[in-house]
PDB file of C-alpha atoms in Angstrom:
ATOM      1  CA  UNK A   1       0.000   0.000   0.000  1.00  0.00           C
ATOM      2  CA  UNK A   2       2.832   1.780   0.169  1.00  0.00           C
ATOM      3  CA  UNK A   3       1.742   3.032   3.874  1.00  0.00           C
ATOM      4  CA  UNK A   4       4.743   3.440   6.789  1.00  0.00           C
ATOM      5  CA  UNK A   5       3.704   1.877   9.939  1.00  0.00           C
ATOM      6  CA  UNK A   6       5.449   3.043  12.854  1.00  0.00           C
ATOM      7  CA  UNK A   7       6.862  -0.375  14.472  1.00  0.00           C
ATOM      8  CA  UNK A   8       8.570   1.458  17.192  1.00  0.00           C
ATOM      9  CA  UNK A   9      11.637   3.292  18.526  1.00  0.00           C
ATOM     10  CA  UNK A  10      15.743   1.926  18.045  1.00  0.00           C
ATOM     11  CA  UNK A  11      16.768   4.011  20.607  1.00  0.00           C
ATOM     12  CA  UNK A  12      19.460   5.081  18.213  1.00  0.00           C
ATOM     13  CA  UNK A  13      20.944   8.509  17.364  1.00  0.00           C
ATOM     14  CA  UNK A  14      22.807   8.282  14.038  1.00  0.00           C
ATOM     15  CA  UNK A  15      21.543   5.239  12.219  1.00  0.00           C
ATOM     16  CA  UNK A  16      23.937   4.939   9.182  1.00  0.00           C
ATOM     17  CA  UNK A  17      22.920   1.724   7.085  1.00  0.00           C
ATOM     18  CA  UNK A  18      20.524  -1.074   8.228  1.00  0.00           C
ATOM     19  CA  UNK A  19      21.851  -5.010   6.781  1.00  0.00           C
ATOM     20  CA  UNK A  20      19.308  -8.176   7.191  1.00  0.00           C
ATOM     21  CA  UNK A  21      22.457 -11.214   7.052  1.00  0.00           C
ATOM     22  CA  UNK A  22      21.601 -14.619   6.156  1.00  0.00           C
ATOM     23  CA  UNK A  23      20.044 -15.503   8.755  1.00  0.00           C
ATOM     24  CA  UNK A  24      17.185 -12.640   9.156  1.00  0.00           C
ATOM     25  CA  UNK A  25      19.210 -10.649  11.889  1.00  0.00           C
ATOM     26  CA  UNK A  26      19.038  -7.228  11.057  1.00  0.00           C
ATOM     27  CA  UNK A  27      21.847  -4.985  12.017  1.00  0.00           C
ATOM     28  CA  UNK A  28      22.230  -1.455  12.501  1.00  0.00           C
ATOM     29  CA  UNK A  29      25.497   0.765  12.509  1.00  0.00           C
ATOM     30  CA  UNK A  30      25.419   3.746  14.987  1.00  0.00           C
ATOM     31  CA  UNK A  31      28.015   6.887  14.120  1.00  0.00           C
ATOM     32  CA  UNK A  32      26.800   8.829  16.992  1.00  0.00           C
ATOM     33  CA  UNK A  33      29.297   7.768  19.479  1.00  0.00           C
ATOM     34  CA  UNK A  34      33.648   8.571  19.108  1.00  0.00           C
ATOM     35  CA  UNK A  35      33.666   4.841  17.998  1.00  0.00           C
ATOM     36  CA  UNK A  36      30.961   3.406  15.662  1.00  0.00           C
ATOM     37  CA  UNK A  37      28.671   0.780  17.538  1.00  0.00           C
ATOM     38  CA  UNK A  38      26.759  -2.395  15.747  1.00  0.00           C
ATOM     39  CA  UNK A  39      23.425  -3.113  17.082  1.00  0.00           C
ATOM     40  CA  UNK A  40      20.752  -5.607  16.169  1.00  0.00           C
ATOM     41  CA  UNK A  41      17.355  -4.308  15.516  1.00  0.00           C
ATOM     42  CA  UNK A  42      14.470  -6.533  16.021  1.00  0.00           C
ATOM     43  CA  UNK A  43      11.860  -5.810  13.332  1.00  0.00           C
ATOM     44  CA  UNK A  44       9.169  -6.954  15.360  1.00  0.00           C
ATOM     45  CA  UNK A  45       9.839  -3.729  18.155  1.00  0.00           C
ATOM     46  CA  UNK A  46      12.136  -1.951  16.619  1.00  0.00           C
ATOM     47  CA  UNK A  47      14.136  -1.946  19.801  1.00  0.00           C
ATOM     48  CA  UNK A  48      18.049  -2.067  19.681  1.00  0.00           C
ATOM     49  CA  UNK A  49      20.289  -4.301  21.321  1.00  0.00           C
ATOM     50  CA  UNK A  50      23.965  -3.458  21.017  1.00  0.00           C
ATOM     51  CA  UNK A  51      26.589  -6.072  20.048  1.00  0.00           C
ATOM     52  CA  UNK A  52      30.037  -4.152  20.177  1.00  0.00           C
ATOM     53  CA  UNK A  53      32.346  -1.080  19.600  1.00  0.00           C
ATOM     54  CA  UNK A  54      33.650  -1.273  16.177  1.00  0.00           C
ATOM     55  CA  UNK A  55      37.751  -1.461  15.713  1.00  0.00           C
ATOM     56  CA  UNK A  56      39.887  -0.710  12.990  1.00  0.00           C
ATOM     57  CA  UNK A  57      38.507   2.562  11.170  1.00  0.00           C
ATOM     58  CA  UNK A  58      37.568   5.761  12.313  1.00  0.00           C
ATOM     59  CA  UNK A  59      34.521   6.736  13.390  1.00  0.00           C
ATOM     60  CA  UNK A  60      32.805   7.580  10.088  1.00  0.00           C
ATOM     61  CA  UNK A  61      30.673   4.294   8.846  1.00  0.00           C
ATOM     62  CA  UNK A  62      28.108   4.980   6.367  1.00  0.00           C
ATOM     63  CA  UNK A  63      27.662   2.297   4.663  1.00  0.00           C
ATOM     64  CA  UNK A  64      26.306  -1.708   6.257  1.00  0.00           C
ATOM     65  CA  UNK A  65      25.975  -4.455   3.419  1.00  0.00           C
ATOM     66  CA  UNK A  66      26.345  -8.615   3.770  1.00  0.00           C
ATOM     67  CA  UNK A  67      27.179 -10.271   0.596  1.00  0.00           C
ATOM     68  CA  UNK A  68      23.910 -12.633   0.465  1.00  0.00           C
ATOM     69  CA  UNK A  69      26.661 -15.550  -1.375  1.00  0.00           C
ATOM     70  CA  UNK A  70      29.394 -15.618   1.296  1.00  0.00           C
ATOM     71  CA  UNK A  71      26.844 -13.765   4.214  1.00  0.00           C
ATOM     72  CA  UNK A  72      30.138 -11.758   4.720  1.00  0.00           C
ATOM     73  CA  UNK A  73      29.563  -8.351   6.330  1.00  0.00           C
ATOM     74  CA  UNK A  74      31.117  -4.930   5.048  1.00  0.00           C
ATOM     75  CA  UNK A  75      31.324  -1.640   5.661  1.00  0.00           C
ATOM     76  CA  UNK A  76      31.915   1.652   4.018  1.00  0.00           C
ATOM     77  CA  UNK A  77      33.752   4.972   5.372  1.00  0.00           C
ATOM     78  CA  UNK A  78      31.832   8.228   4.777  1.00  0.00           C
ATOM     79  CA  UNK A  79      35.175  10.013   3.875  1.00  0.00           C
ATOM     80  CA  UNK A  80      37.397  10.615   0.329  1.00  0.00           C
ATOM     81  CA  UNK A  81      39.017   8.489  -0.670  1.00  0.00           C
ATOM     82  CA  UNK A  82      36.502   5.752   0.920  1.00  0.00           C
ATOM     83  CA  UNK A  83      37.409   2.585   2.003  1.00  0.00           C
ATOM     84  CA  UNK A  84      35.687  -0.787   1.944  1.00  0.00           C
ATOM     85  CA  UNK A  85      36.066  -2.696   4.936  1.00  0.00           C
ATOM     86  CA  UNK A  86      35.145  -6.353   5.965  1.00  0.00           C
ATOM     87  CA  UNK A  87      33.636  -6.521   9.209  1.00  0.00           C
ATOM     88  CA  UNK A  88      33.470  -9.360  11.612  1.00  0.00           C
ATOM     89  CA  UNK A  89      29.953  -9.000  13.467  1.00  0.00           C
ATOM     90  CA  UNK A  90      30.699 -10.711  16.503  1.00  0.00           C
ATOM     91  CA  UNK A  91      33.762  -9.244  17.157  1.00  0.00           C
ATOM     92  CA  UNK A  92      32.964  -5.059  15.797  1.00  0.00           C
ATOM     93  CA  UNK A  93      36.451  -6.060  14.554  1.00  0.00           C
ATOM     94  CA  UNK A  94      37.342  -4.680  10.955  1.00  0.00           C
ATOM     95  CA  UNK A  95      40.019  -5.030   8.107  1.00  0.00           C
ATOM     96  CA  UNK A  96      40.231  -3.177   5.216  1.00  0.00           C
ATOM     97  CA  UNK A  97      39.997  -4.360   1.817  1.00  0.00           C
ATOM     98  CA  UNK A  98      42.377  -2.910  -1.201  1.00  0.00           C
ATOM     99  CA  UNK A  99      42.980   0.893  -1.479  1.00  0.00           C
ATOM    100  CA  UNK A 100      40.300   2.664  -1.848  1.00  0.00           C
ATOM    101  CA  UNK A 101      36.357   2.557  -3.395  1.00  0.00           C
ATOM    102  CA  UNK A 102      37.409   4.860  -6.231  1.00  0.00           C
ATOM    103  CA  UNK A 103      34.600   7.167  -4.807  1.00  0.00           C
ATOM    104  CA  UNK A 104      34.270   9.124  -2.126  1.00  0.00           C
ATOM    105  CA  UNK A 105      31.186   9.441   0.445  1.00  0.00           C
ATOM    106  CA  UNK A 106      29.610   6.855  -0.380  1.00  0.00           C
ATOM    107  CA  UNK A 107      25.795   6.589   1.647  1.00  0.00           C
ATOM    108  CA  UNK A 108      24.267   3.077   2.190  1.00  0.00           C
ATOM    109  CA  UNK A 109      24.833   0.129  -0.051  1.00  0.00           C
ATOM    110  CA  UNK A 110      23.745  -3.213  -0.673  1.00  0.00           C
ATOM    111  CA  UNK A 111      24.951  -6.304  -2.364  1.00  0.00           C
ATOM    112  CA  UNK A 112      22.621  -8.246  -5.180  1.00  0.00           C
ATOM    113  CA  UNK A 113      22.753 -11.429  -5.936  1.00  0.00           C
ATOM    114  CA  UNK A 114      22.442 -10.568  -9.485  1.00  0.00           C
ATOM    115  CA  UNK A 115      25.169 -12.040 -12.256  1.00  0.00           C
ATOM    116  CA  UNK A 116      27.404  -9.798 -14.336  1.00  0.00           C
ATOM    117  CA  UNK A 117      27.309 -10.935 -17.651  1.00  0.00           C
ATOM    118  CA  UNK A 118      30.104  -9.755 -20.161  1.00  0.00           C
ATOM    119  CA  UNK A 119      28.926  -7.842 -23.246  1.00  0.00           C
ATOM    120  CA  UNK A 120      30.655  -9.512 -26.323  1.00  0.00           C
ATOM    121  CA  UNK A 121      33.243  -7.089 -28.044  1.00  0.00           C
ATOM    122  CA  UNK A 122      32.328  -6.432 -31.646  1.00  0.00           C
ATOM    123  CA  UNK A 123      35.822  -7.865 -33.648  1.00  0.00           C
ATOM    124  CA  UNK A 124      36.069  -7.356 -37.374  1.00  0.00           C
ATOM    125  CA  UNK A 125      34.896 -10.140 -39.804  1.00  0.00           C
ATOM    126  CA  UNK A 126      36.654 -11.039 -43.046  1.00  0.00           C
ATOM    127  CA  UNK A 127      34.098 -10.173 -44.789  1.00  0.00           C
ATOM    128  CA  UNK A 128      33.740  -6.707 -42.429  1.00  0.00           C
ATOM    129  CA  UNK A 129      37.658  -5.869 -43.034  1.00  0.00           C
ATOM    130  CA  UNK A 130      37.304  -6.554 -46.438  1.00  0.00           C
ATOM    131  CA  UNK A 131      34.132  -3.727 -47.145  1.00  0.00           C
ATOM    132  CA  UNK A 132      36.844  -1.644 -44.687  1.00  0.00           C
ATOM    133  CA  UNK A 133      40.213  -1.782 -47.049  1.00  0.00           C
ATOM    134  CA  UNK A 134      36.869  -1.386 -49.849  1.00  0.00           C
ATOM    135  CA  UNK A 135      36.139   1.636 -48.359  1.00  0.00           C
ATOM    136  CA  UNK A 136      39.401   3.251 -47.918  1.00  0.00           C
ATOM    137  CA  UNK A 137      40.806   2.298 -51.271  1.00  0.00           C
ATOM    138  CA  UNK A 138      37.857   4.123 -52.955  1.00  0.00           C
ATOM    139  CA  UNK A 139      38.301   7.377 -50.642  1.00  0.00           C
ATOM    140  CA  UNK A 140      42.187   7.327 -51.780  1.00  0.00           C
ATOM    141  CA  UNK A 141      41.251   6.733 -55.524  1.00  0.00           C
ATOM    142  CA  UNK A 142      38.648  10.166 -55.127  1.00  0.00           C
ATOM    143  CA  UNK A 143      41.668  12.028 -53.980  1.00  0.00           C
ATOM    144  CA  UNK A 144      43.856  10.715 -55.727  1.00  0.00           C
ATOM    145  CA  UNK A 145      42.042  11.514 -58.908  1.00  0.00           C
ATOM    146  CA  UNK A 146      41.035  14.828 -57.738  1.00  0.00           C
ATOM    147  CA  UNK A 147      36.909  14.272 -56.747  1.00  0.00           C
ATOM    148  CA  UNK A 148      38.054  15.503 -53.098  1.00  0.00           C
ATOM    149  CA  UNK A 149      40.385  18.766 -52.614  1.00  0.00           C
ATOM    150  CA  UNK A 150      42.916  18.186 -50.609  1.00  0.00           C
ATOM    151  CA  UNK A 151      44.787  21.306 -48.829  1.00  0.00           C
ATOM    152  CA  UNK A 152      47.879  22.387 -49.689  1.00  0.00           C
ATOM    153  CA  UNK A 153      49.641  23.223 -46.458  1.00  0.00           C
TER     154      UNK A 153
END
């Protein structure tokens, strides 16, 4: 119905990012404090139950996501150059991943199931090249044979 029912209050001051894992736990990452905190949110309340302080970046999470293959959890930094970060829930204990996004400030983010399929590169054909060297031979007999002025420099 597209309606928003209230289902209640997470007790929460800067709610980043929201992640359901695997399992149906939904977790919530809280920038409010010095130190980024993971909670778990129970859908049915609402209410908030806090799991740990997280360790290992600063305290500038903006992005929560679980890869729905692997049910590995990441995290993004809200900063430039932004950093992706794997992030072991029951420890709040994080390691980054490679040098950088590529983008900076990044807000939310999720991970789809969804395959990448590669787009075939068009390649010339005989029969393609041959219309090509066609083609080009003609233009060089025109101006060759004068049909096309060519500038003197």
């Amino acid at each position: 119905t597209g309606q928003l029912t209230l289902v209640g209050a997470m007790g929460l001051n800067v709610v980043m990012d929201l992640a359901f894992d695997n399992s149906g736990t939904l977790y919530a990452i809280d920038s409010s404090q010095a130190v980024s905190e993971l909670y778990t949110i129970n859908p049915a309340t609402g209410a908030s139950t806090f799991i740990c302080s997280l360790t290992g970046t600063p305290p500038a999470e903006m992005g929560l996501m679980v890869d729905p293959a692997t049910n590995v959890m990441y995290a993004t930094l809200y900063d430039d150059p932004s950093f992706l970060y794997q992030l072991d829930p029951a420890t709040c204990v994080t390691v980054q991943i490679g040098t950088g996004l590529g983008v900076g400030f990044p807000h939310g983010g999720d991970i789809s199931g969804a395959t990448v399929t590669a787009i075939p590169v068009p390649t010339l054909s005989g029969l393609s090249l041959a219309f090509l060297v066609a083609l080009l031979a003609l233009m060089a007999a025109f101006v060759l044979r004068g049909y096309v002025p060519v500038k003197q420099r």
